[in-house]
PDB file of C-alpha atoms in Angstrom:
ATOM      1  CA  MET A   1      28.534 133.413 137.143  1.00  0.00           C
ATOM      2  CA  SER A   2      29.438 134.008 140.794  1.00  0.00           C
ATOM      3  CA  GLY A   3      28.479 137.117 142.902  1.00  0.00           C
ATOM      4  CA  ILE A   4      25.224 137.831 140.982  1.00  0.00           C
ATOM      5  CA  GLN A   5      23.031 139.876 143.318  1.00  0.00           C
ATOM      6  CA  LYS A   6      19.814 140.399 141.271  1.00  0.00           C
ATOM      7  CA  ILE A   7      18.297 139.510 138.059  1.00  0.00           C
ATOM      8  CA  GLY A   8      17.168 142.411 135.920  1.00  0.00           C
ATOM      9  CA  LEU A   9      14.507 142.106 133.213  1.00  0.00           C
ATOM     10  CA  PHE A  10      13.151 144.736 130.857  1.00  0.00           C
ATOM     11  CA  ASP A  11      10.590 145.088 128.124  1.00  0.00           C
ATOM     12  CA  SER A  12       8.574 147.776 126.561  1.00  0.00           C
ATOM     13  CA  GLY A  13       5.542 146.880 128.592  1.00  0.00           C
ATOM     14  CA  LEU A  14       3.534 143.862 129.565  1.00  0.00           C
ATOM     15  CA  GLY A  15       5.249 141.167 127.499  1.00  0.00           C
ATOM     16  CA  GLY A  16       8.313 140.825 129.593  1.00  0.00           C
ATOM     17  CA  LEU A  17       6.100 139.713 132.423  1.00  0.00           C
ATOM     18  CA  THR A  18       5.433 136.380 130.602  1.00  0.00           C
ATOM     19  CA  VAL A  19       9.189 135.743 131.013  1.00  0.00           C
ATOM     20  CA  LEU A  20       9.170 136.931 134.640  1.00  0.00           C
ATOM     21  CA  SER A  21       6.277 134.645 135.446  1.00  0.00           C
ATOM     22  CA  ALA A  22       8.036 131.662 133.895  1.00  0.00           C
ATOM     23  CA  LEU A  23      11.250 132.604 135.742  1.00  0.00           C
ATOM     24  CA  ASN A  24       9.441 132.888 139.077  1.00  0.00           C
ATOM     25  CA  LYS A  25       8.306 129.292 138.553  1.00  0.00           C
ATOM     26  CA  ILE A  26      11.982 128.186 138.425  1.00  0.00           C
ATOM     27  CA  LEU A  27      13.697 130.679 140.741  1.00  0.00           C
ATOM     28  CA  PRO A  28      10.980 131.735 143.175  1.00  0.00           C
ATOM     29  CA  GLY A  29      12.228 134.327 145.752  1.00  0.00           C
ATOM     30  CA  VAL A  30      15.358 135.200 143.785  1.00  0.00           C
ATOM     31  CA  PRO A  31      15.658 139.055 143.777  1.00  0.00           C
ATOM     32  CA  LYS A  32      14.394 140.438 140.539  1.00  0.00           C
ATOM     33  CA  VAL A  33      14.043 143.946 139.260  1.00  0.00           C
ATOM     34  CA  TYR A  34      11.572 144.574 136.270  1.00  0.00           C
ATOM     35  CA  TYR A  35      11.569 147.684 134.101  1.00  0.00           C
ATOM     36  CA  GLY A  36       8.632 148.321 131.780  1.00  0.00           C
ATOM     37  CA  ASP A  37       9.420 151.049 129.306  1.00  0.00           C
ATOM     38  CA  THR A  38       5.695 151.885 128.772  1.00  0.00           C
ATOM     39  CA  LEU A  39       6.570 155.507 127.655  1.00  0.00           C
ATOM     40  CA  HIS A  40       8.169 154.135 124.465  1.00  0.00           C
ATOM     41  CA  LEU A  41       5.797 151.208 123.786  1.00  0.00           C
ATOM     42  CA  PRO A  42       5.777 149.449 121.457  1.00  0.00           C
ATOM     43  CA  TYR A  43       9.573 148.839 120.549  1.00  0.00           C
ATOM     44  CA  GLY A  44       8.552 146.937 117.512  1.00  0.00           C
ATOM     45  CA  ASP A  45       7.701 150.088 115.555  1.00  0.00           C
ATOM     46  CA  LYS A  46      10.786 151.958 116.615  1.00  0.00           C
ATOM     47  CA  SER A  47      14.103 152.302 114.712  1.00  0.00           C
ATOM     48  CA  ASP A  48      17.084 150.177 115.799  1.00  0.00           C
ATOM     49  CA  ALA A  49      18.907 153.338 116.985  1.00  0.00           C
ATOM     50  CA  ALA A  50      16.004 154.310 119.192  1.00  0.00           C
ATOM     51  CA  ILE A  51      15.730 150.795 120.694  1.00  0.00           C
ATOM     52  CA  ILE A  52      19.560 150.787 121.382  1.00  0.00           C
ATOM     53  CA  GLY A  53      19.156 154.201 123.117  1.00  0.00           C
ATOM     54  CA  TYR A  54      16.221 153.123 125.372  1.00  0.00           C
ATOM     55  CA  SER A  55      17.851 149.798 126.108  1.00  0.00           C
ATOM     56  CA  THR A  56      21.144 151.244 127.084  1.00  0.00           C
ATOM     57  CA  SER A  57      19.536 153.593 129.611  1.00  0.00           C
ATOM     58  CA  ILE A  58      17.457 150.837 131.071  1.00  0.00           C
ATOM     59  CA  VAL A  59      20.520 148.503 131.436  1.00  0.00           C
ATOM     60  CA  GLN A  60      22.485 151.223 133.053  1.00  0.00           C
ATOM     61  CA  PHE A  61      19.645 151.697 135.529  1.00  0.00           C
ATOM     62  CA  LEU A  62      19.370 148.005 136.364  1.00  0.00           C
ATOM     63  CA  LYS A  63      23.149 147.791 136.724  1.00  0.00           C
ATOM     64  CA  ASP A  64      22.940 150.653 139.303  1.00  0.00           C
ATOM     65  CA  GLU A  65      20.057 148.758 141.067  1.00  0.00           C
ATOM     66  CA  GLY A  66      22.649 145.813 141.643  1.00  0.00           C
ATOM     67  CA  CYS A  67      21.648 143.533 138.756  1.00  0.00           C
ATOM     68  CA  GLN A  68      24.477 141.593 137.190  1.00  0.00           C
ATOM     69  CA  LEU A  69      22.404 139.201 135.145  1.00  0.00           C
ATOM     70  CA  ILE A  70      20.112 140.996 132.585  1.00  0.00           C
ATOM     71  CA  VAL A  71      17.278 139.379 130.683  1.00  0.00           C
ATOM     72  CA  ILE A  72      16.406 141.291 127.567  1.00  0.00           C
ATOM     73  CA  ALA A  73      12.796 140.266 127.905  1.00  0.00           C
ATOM     74  CA  CYS A  74      11.840 141.768 124.537  1.00  0.00           C
ATOM     75  CA  ASN A  75      12.384 140.361 121.136  1.00  0.00           C
ATOM     76  CA  SER A  76      12.667 143.714 119.488  1.00  0.00           C
ATOM     77  CA  ALA A  77      15.377 144.793 121.913  1.00  0.00           C
ATOM     78  CA  SER A  78      17.044 141.381 121.799  1.00  0.00           C
ATOM     79  CA  ALA A  79      17.313 141.745 117.978  1.00  0.00           C
ATOM     80  CA  ALA A  80      18.196 145.480 117.721  1.00  0.00           C
ATOM     81  CA  ALA A  81      20.115 146.093 120.925  1.00  0.00           C
ATOM     82  CA  GLY A  82      21.502 142.718 122.079  1.00  0.00           C
ATOM     83  CA  LYS A  83      25.025 142.964 120.525  1.00  0.00           C
ATOM     84  CA  ALA A  84      25.417 146.653 121.373  1.00  0.00           C
ATOM     85  CA  LEU A  85      24.504 145.908 125.110  1.00  0.00           C
ATOM     86  CA  VAL A  86      26.995 143.122 125.372  1.00  0.00           C
ATOM     87  CA  GLU A  87      29.739 145.288 123.908  1.00  0.00           C
ATOM     88  CA  GLN A  88      28.876 148.364 126.094  1.00  0.00           C
ATOM     89  CA  PHE A  89      28.435 146.313 129.322  1.00  0.00           C
ATOM     90  CA  PRO A  90      31.033 143.538 129.226  1.00  0.00           C
ATOM     91  CA  GLU A  91      30.913 143.183 133.063  1.00  0.00           C
ATOM     92  CA  LEU A  92      27.352 141.998 132.926  1.00  0.00           C
ATOM     93  CA  THR A  93      25.797 138.762 131.846  1.00  0.00           C
ATOM     94  CA  PHE A  94      22.992 139.021 129.218  1.00  0.00           C
ATOM     95  CA  ILE A  95      20.255 136.488 128.298  1.00  0.00           C
ATOM     96  CA  ASN A  96      18.328 137.516 125.351  1.00  0.00           C
ATOM     97  CA  VAL A  97      14.933 135.877 124.329  1.00  0.00           C
ATOM     98  CA  ILE A  98      16.058 134.939 120.867  1.00  0.00           C
ATOM     99  CA  ASP A  99      19.063 132.544 121.208  1.00  0.00           C
ATOM    100  CA  PRO A 100      17.505 130.118 123.704  1.00  0.00           C
ATOM    101  CA  VAL A 101      14.537 129.625 121.393  1.00  0.00           C
ATOM    102  CA  VAL A 102      16.771 129.171 118.280  1.00  0.00           C
ATOM    103  CA  ASP A 103      18.730 126.537 120.216  1.00  0.00           C
ATOM    104  CA  TYR A 104      15.410 124.821 120.961  1.00  0.00           C
ATOM    105  CA  LEU A 105      14.364 124.913 117.313  1.00  0.00           C
ATOM    106  CA  ALA A 106      17.637 123.575 116.129  1.00  0.00           C
ATOM    107  CA  GLY A 107      16.924 120.486 117.994  1.00  0.00           C
ATOM    108  CA  LEU A 108      13.532 119.706 116.284  1.00  0.00           C
ATOM    109  CA  PRO A 109      13.207 117.233 113.452  1.00  0.00           C
ATOM    110  CA  PRO A 110      12.809 118.644 109.935  1.00  0.00           C
ATOM    111  CA  GLN A 111       9.640 120.654 109.663  1.00  0.00           C
ATOM    112  CA  LYS A 112       8.170 124.079 108.761  1.00  0.00           C
ATOM    113  CA  VAL A 113       7.843 126.467 111.709  1.00  0.00           C
ATOM    114  CA  GLY A 114       6.122 129.712 111.790  1.00  0.00           C
ATOM    115  CA  LEU A 115       7.214 132.750 113.864  1.00  0.00           C
ATOM    116  CA  LEU A 116       4.986 135.830 114.663  1.00  0.00           C
ATOM    117  CA  GLY A 117       6.960 138.882 115.651  1.00  0.00           C
ATOM    118  CA  THR A 118       7.088 142.760 115.600  1.00  0.00           C
ATOM    119  CA  ARG A 119       8.245 144.639 112.495  1.00  0.00           C
ATOM    120  CA  ALA A 120      11.624 145.277 114.214  1.00  0.00           C
ATOM    121  CA  THR A 121      12.102 141.640 115.058  1.00  0.00           C
ATOM    122  CA  VAL A 122      11.142 140.319 111.646  1.00  0.00           C
ATOM    123  CA  ARG A 123      13.146 143.092 109.884  1.00  0.00           C
ATOM    124  CA  SER A 124      16.304 142.179 111.777  1.00  0.00           C
ATOM    125  CA  GLY A 125      16.080 138.445 110.438  1.00  0.00           C
ATOM    126  CA  ALA A 126      17.699 137.406 113.765  1.00  0.00           C
ATOM    127  CA  TYR A 127      15.786 134.277 114.240  1.00  0.00           C
ATOM    128  CA  SER A 128      16.182 133.065 110.528  1.00  0.00           C
ATOM    129  CA  SER A 129      19.886 133.899 110.283  1.00  0.00           C
ATOM    130  CA  LYS A 130      20.914 132.374 113.689  1.00  0.00           C
ATOM    131  CA  LEU A 131      18.848 129.302 112.896  1.00  0.00           C
ATOM    132  CA  ALA A 132      20.322 128.885 109.497  1.00  0.00           C
ATOM    133  CA  SER A 133      23.759 129.024 110.964  1.00  0.00           C
ATOM    134  CA  VAL A 134      23.195 125.855 112.939  1.00  0.00           C
ATOM    135  CA  THR A 135      20.784 123.830 110.942  1.00  0.00           C
ATOM    136  CA  SER A 136      19.032 123.679 107.503  1.00  0.00           C
ATOM    137  CA  ALA A 137      16.464 121.155 108.664  1.00  0.00           C
ATOM    138  CA  VAL A 138      13.928 123.619 110.040  1.00  0.00           C
ATOM    139  CA  ASN A 139      12.302 125.927 107.661  1.00  0.00           C
ATOM    140  CA  LEU A 140      11.406 129.065 109.654  1.00  0.00           C
ATOM    141  CA  GLN A 141       8.914 131.509 108.261  1.00  0.00           C
ATOM    142  CA  ALA A 142       8.621 134.855 110.042  1.00  0.00           C
ATOM    143  CA  LEU A 143       5.641 137.126 109.828  1.00  0.00           C
ATOM    144  CA  ALA A 144       5.383 140.658 110.994  1.00  0.00           C
ATOM    145  CA  THR A 145       2.178 141.085 113.101  1.00  0.00           C
ATOM    146  CA  PRO A 146       2.194 144.697 114.312  1.00  0.00           C
ATOM    147  CA  LEU A 147      -1.341 144.875 115.445  1.00  0.00           C
ATOM    148  CA  LEU A 148      -1.028 142.286 118.202  1.00  0.00           C
ATOM    149  CA  VAL A 149       1.052 144.192 120.808  1.00  0.00           C
ATOM    150  CA  PRO A 150      -1.112 147.330 121.044  1.00  0.00           C
ATOM    151  CA  LEU A 151      -4.227 144.995 120.960  1.00  0.00           C
ATOM    152  CA  ILE A 152      -2.844 143.182 124.153  1.00  0.00           C
ATOM    153  CA  GLU A 153      -1.644 146.373 125.865  1.00  0.00           C
ATOM    154  CA  ASP A 154      -5.091 147.999 125.242  1.00  0.00           C
ATOM    155  CA  GLY A 155      -6.824 145.107 126.969  1.00  0.00           C
ATOM    156  CA  PHE A 156      -8.526 143.252 124.230  1.00  0.00           C
ATOM    157  CA  LEU A 157      -7.567 139.764 125.380  1.00  0.00           C
ATOM    158  CA  GLY A 158     -10.691 137.663 125.912  1.00  0.00           C
ATOM    159  CA  THR A 159     -12.922 139.798 123.783  1.00  0.00           C
ATOM    160  CA  GLY A 160     -12.643 137.666 120.602  1.00  0.00           C
ATOM    161  CA  ILE A 161     -10.986 140.549 118.766  1.00  0.00           C
ATOM    162  CA  GLU A 162      -7.587 139.122 119.313  1.00  0.00           C
ATOM    163  CA  THR A 163      -8.698 135.776 117.870  1.00  0.00           C
ATOM    164  CA  ASN A 164      -9.998 137.544 114.658  1.00  0.00           C
ATOM    165  CA  VAL A 165      -6.901 139.615 114.287  1.00  0.00           C
ATOM    166  CA  LEU A 166      -4.641 136.519 114.827  1.00  0.00           C
ATOM    167  CA  GLU A 167      -6.814 134.521 112.252  1.00  0.00           C
ATOM    168  CA  HIS A 168      -6.201 137.218 109.735  1.00  0.00           C
ATOM    169  CA  TYR A 169      -2.396 136.938 110.143  1.00  0.00           C
ATOM    170  CA  LEU A 170      -2.395 133.133 110.134  1.00  0.00           C
ATOM    171  CA  LYS A 171      -4.082 133.121 106.830  1.00  0.00           C
ATOM    172  CA  ASP A 172      -0.818 134.526 105.258  1.00  0.00           C
ATOM    173  CA  PRO A 173       0.507 132.168 102.618  1.00  0.00           C
ATOM    174  CA  SER A 174       3.861 132.002 104.498  1.00  0.00           C
ATOM    175  CA  MET A 175       2.018 130.240 107.463  1.00  0.00           C
ATOM    176  CA  SER A 176       0.556 127.406 105.315  1.00  0.00           C
ATOM    177  CA  GLY A 177       1.677 124.042 106.360  1.00  0.00           C
ATOM    178  CA  ILE A 178       3.471 124.918 109.682  1.00  0.00           C
ATOM    179  CA  THR A 179       3.718 122.369 112.225  1.00  0.00           C
ATOM    180  CA  ALA A 180       4.861 124.659 115.061  1.00  0.00           C
ATOM    181  CA  LEU A 181       4.422 128.297 115.956  1.00  0.00           C
ATOM    182  CA  VAL A 182       6.816 130.520 117.792  1.00  0.00           C
ATOM    183  CA  PRO A 183       5.621 133.555 119.647  1.00  0.00           C
ATOM    184  CA  GLY A 184       8.411 135.844 118.532  1.00  0.00           C
ATOM    185  CA  CYS A 185       7.338 138.720 120.943  1.00  0.00           C
ATOM    186  CA  THR A 186       7.147 138.365 124.723  1.00  0.00           C
ATOM    187  CA  HIS A 187       3.552 139.635 124.496  1.00  0.00           C
ATOM    188  CA  TYR A 188       2.456 136.861 122.286  1.00  0.00           C
ATOM    189  CA  PRO A 189       2.491 134.000 124.801  1.00  0.00           C
ATOM    190  CA  LEU A 190      -0.780 135.621 126.037  1.00  0.00           C
ATOM    191  CA  LEU A 191      -2.284 134.559 122.650  1.00  0.00           C
ATOM    192  CA  GLU A 192      -1.586 130.971 123.204  1.00  0.00           C
ATOM    193  CA  GLU A 193      -5.415 130.020 123.760  1.00  0.00           C
ATOM    194  CA  ALA A 194      -6.404 131.860 120.685  1.00  0.00           C
ATOM    195  CA  ALA A 195      -3.650 130.436 118.491  1.00  0.00           C
ATOM    196  CA  THR A 196      -4.203 126.827 119.454  1.00  0.00           C
ATOM    197  CA  SER A 197      -7.930 127.166 118.847  1.00  0.00           C
ATOM    198  CA  LEU A 198      -7.104 128.356 115.320  1.00  0.00           C
ATOM    199  CA  LEU A 199      -4.351 125.836 114.452  1.00  0.00           C
ATOM    200  CA  LYS A 200      -5.321 122.423 115.504  1.00  0.00           C
ATOM    201  CA  GLY A 201      -2.404 120.045 115.864  1.00  0.00           C
ATOM    202  CA  VAL A 202       0.251 122.822 115.549  1.00  0.00           C
ATOM    203  CA  GLN A 203       2.755 122.827 118.437  1.00  0.00           C
ATOM    204  CA  TRP A 204       2.904 126.044 120.479  1.00  0.00           C
ATOM    205  CA  VAL A 205       6.408 126.747 121.439  1.00  0.00           C
ATOM    206  CA  ASP A 206       6.622 127.927 125.046  1.00  0.00           C
ATOM    207  CA  ALA A 207       9.220 130.640 124.612  1.00  0.00           C
ATOM    208  CA  PRO A 208       9.043 132.048 128.073  1.00  0.00           C
ATOM    209  CA  ALA A 209       9.828 128.746 129.656  1.00  0.00           C
ATOM    210  CA  ILE A 210      12.689 128.077 127.323  1.00  0.00           C
ATOM    211  CA  VAL A 211      14.166 131.405 128.153  1.00  0.00           C
ATOM    212  CA  ALA A 212      13.583 131.025 131.931  1.00  0.00           C
ATOM    213  CA  LYS A 213      15.448 127.660 131.883  1.00  0.00           C
ATOM    214  CA  GLU A 214      18.351 129.321 130.229  1.00  0.00           C
ATOM    215  CA  VAL A 215      18.330 132.043 132.810  1.00  0.00           C
ATOM    216  CA  ALA A 216      18.289 129.564 135.645  1.00  0.00           C
ATOM    217  CA  GLU A 217      21.313 127.809 134.181  1.00  0.00           C
ATOM    218  CA  HIS A 218      23.328 131.092 134.531  1.00  0.00           C
ATOM    219  CA  TRP A 219      22.047 131.915 138.056  1.00  0.00           C
ATOM    220  CA  SER A 220      24.417 131.137 140.951  1.00  0.00           C
ATOM    221  CA  GLY A 221      23.510 133.980 143.321  1.00  0.00           C
ATOM    222  CA  GLU A 222      21.993 133.766 146.786  1.00  0.00           C
ATOM    223  CA  GLY A 223      19.558 135.742 148.654  1.00  0.00           C
ATOM    224  CA  SER A 224      15.710 136.174 148.810  1.00  0.00           C
ATOM    225  CA  ALA A 225      13.650 139.287 148.152  1.00  0.00           C
ATOM    226  CA  GLU A 226      10.318 140.511 146.631  1.00  0.00           C
ATOM    227  CA  ASP A 227      10.317 141.451 143.024  1.00  0.00           C
ATOM    228  CA  VAL A 228      10.750 145.174 142.354  1.00  0.00           C
ATOM    229  CA  PHE A 229       8.812 146.884 139.641  1.00  0.00           C
ATOM    230  CA  TYR A 230       9.516 150.068 137.675  1.00  0.00           C
ATOM    231  CA  LEU A 231       7.753 151.897 134.786  1.00  0.00           C
ATOM    232  CA  SER A 232       8.682 154.870 132.665  1.00  0.00           C
ATOM    233  CA  ASP A 233       5.024 155.812 132.413  1.00  0.00           C
ATOM    234  CA  ARG A 234       2.392 154.665 134.884  1.00  0.00           C
ATOM    235  CA  THR A 235      -1.140 154.250 133.417  1.00  0.00           C
ATOM    236  CA  ASP A 236      -4.250 152.840 134.916  1.00  0.00           C
ATOM    237  CA  ASN A 237      -4.664 150.493 132.022  1.00  0.00           C
ATOM    238  CA  PHE A 238      -1.221 148.891 132.356  1.00  0.00           C
ATOM    239  CA  LEU A 239      -1.595 148.508 136.192  1.00  0.00           C
ATOM    240  CA  ARG A 240      -5.037 146.872 135.784  1.00  0.00           C
ATOM    241  CA  LEU A 241      -3.679 144.459 133.091  1.00  0.00           C
ATOM    242  CA  ALA A 242      -0.622 143.586 135.251  1.00  0.00           C
ATOM    243  CA  LYS A 243      -3.022 142.614 138.036  1.00  0.00           C
ATOM    244  CA  THR A 244      -5.652 140.880 136.097  1.00  0.00           C
ATOM    245  CA  THR A 245      -3.388 139.116 133.645  1.00  0.00           C
ATOM    246  CA  PHE A 246      -0.454 138.280 135.836  1.00  0.00           C
ATOM    247  CA  GLY A 247      -1.683 138.679 139.330  1.00  0.00           C
ATOM    248  CA  ILE A 248       0.806 141.418 140.040  1.00  0.00           C
ATOM    249  CA  ASP A 249      -0.617 143.994 142.428  1.00  0.00           C
ATOM    250  CA  ALA A 250       2.746 145.698 143.119  1.00  0.00           C
ATOM    251  CA  ASP A 251       3.845 149.145 143.866  1.00  0.00           C
ATOM    252  CA  TRP A 252       5.055 150.190 140.422  1.00  0.00           C
ATOM    253  CA  GLU A 253       7.528 152.924 140.908  1.00  0.00           C
ATOM    254  CA  LEU A 254       7.705 155.605 138.178  1.00  0.00           C
ATOM    255  CA  LYS A 255      11.320 155.924 136.966  1.00  0.00           C
ATOM    256  CA  LEU A 256      11.774 158.139 133.944  1.00  0.00           C
ATOM    257  CA  LEU A 257      15.341 157.545 132.486  1.00  0.00           C
ATOM    258  CA  GLN A 258      17.427 160.004 130.487  1.00  0.00           C
ATOM    259  CA  GLU A 259      18.038 158.886 126.932  1.00  0.00           C
TER     260      GLU A 259
END
C-alpha cells in the first residue's frame, strides 16, 4: 500500500510488544506507534462488544496519529473486533495476528497442533474455523488458559510459577500427542522457554515473527523515526516489565481514550 506514514500497533498490555520486537528486527527505524490499553487489561476476559468498543477507540486514535497500517497485536481483539474494524475503517490496512499464523499452519504436514489462548480467542473459534476452511490435514486443538496473561503482567516470569501453571494446562487431555504448539496470545511468546522445557520435541511456533513478516510485506512507506508509546493507564509494574523484558525505557505517554 502506497503512502503509509506510520505503523500502528495495539494490545491490552505487554503482549503486543512481542510483535513490535519482531517487527523491529525486520523494519528497524520505521515509524511506529504502540498503544497499550492497560486500563482494560486483560481483553481475554471481556465481552466481544467491549473489545470492539476499546479497539475502535484505539484505531481512531492511531489513525489520527498518522497510522495507515494497523497491527491488531492482540489475539482477543483480532478474533472479536477484526472484522468490525475492517468494516468501520475501510481506508486503513489491517494485519491481525491470527490469519498469518493460520496460513503458516496450513502449510504444515498432517499433524496435531495445540493452541493456547485467552477465553475470548478460544470462544471465538477463529483459529479452528479459519484453518478448517483451507485444510483438514492439521488437527488444531485450542485450550483456554486464562491464568497466563495476568501471571505475565504481574511479573512472575522467571519465578518458576509460570512453568507450574503452564504444566497444569499442558496436562489437559486435548494437548496429548501434539507435535507443535501455537502461542495464541501475544503475551505467550514470553513463555517459550517454559513451554519448550516441558514439551521435549514439540515445535514452538514463532507467531510474532510470522506476523512481523506479513506486516513487512504490506509496508511500502518511507521515513525513519523513534517508536512512540502510549498507555491508557501507567503503572510502575508495567513500565518495569517493559524495560526488563523488552529493553524499552521509553517515555510512555498516558492517553485515556473515550469509549
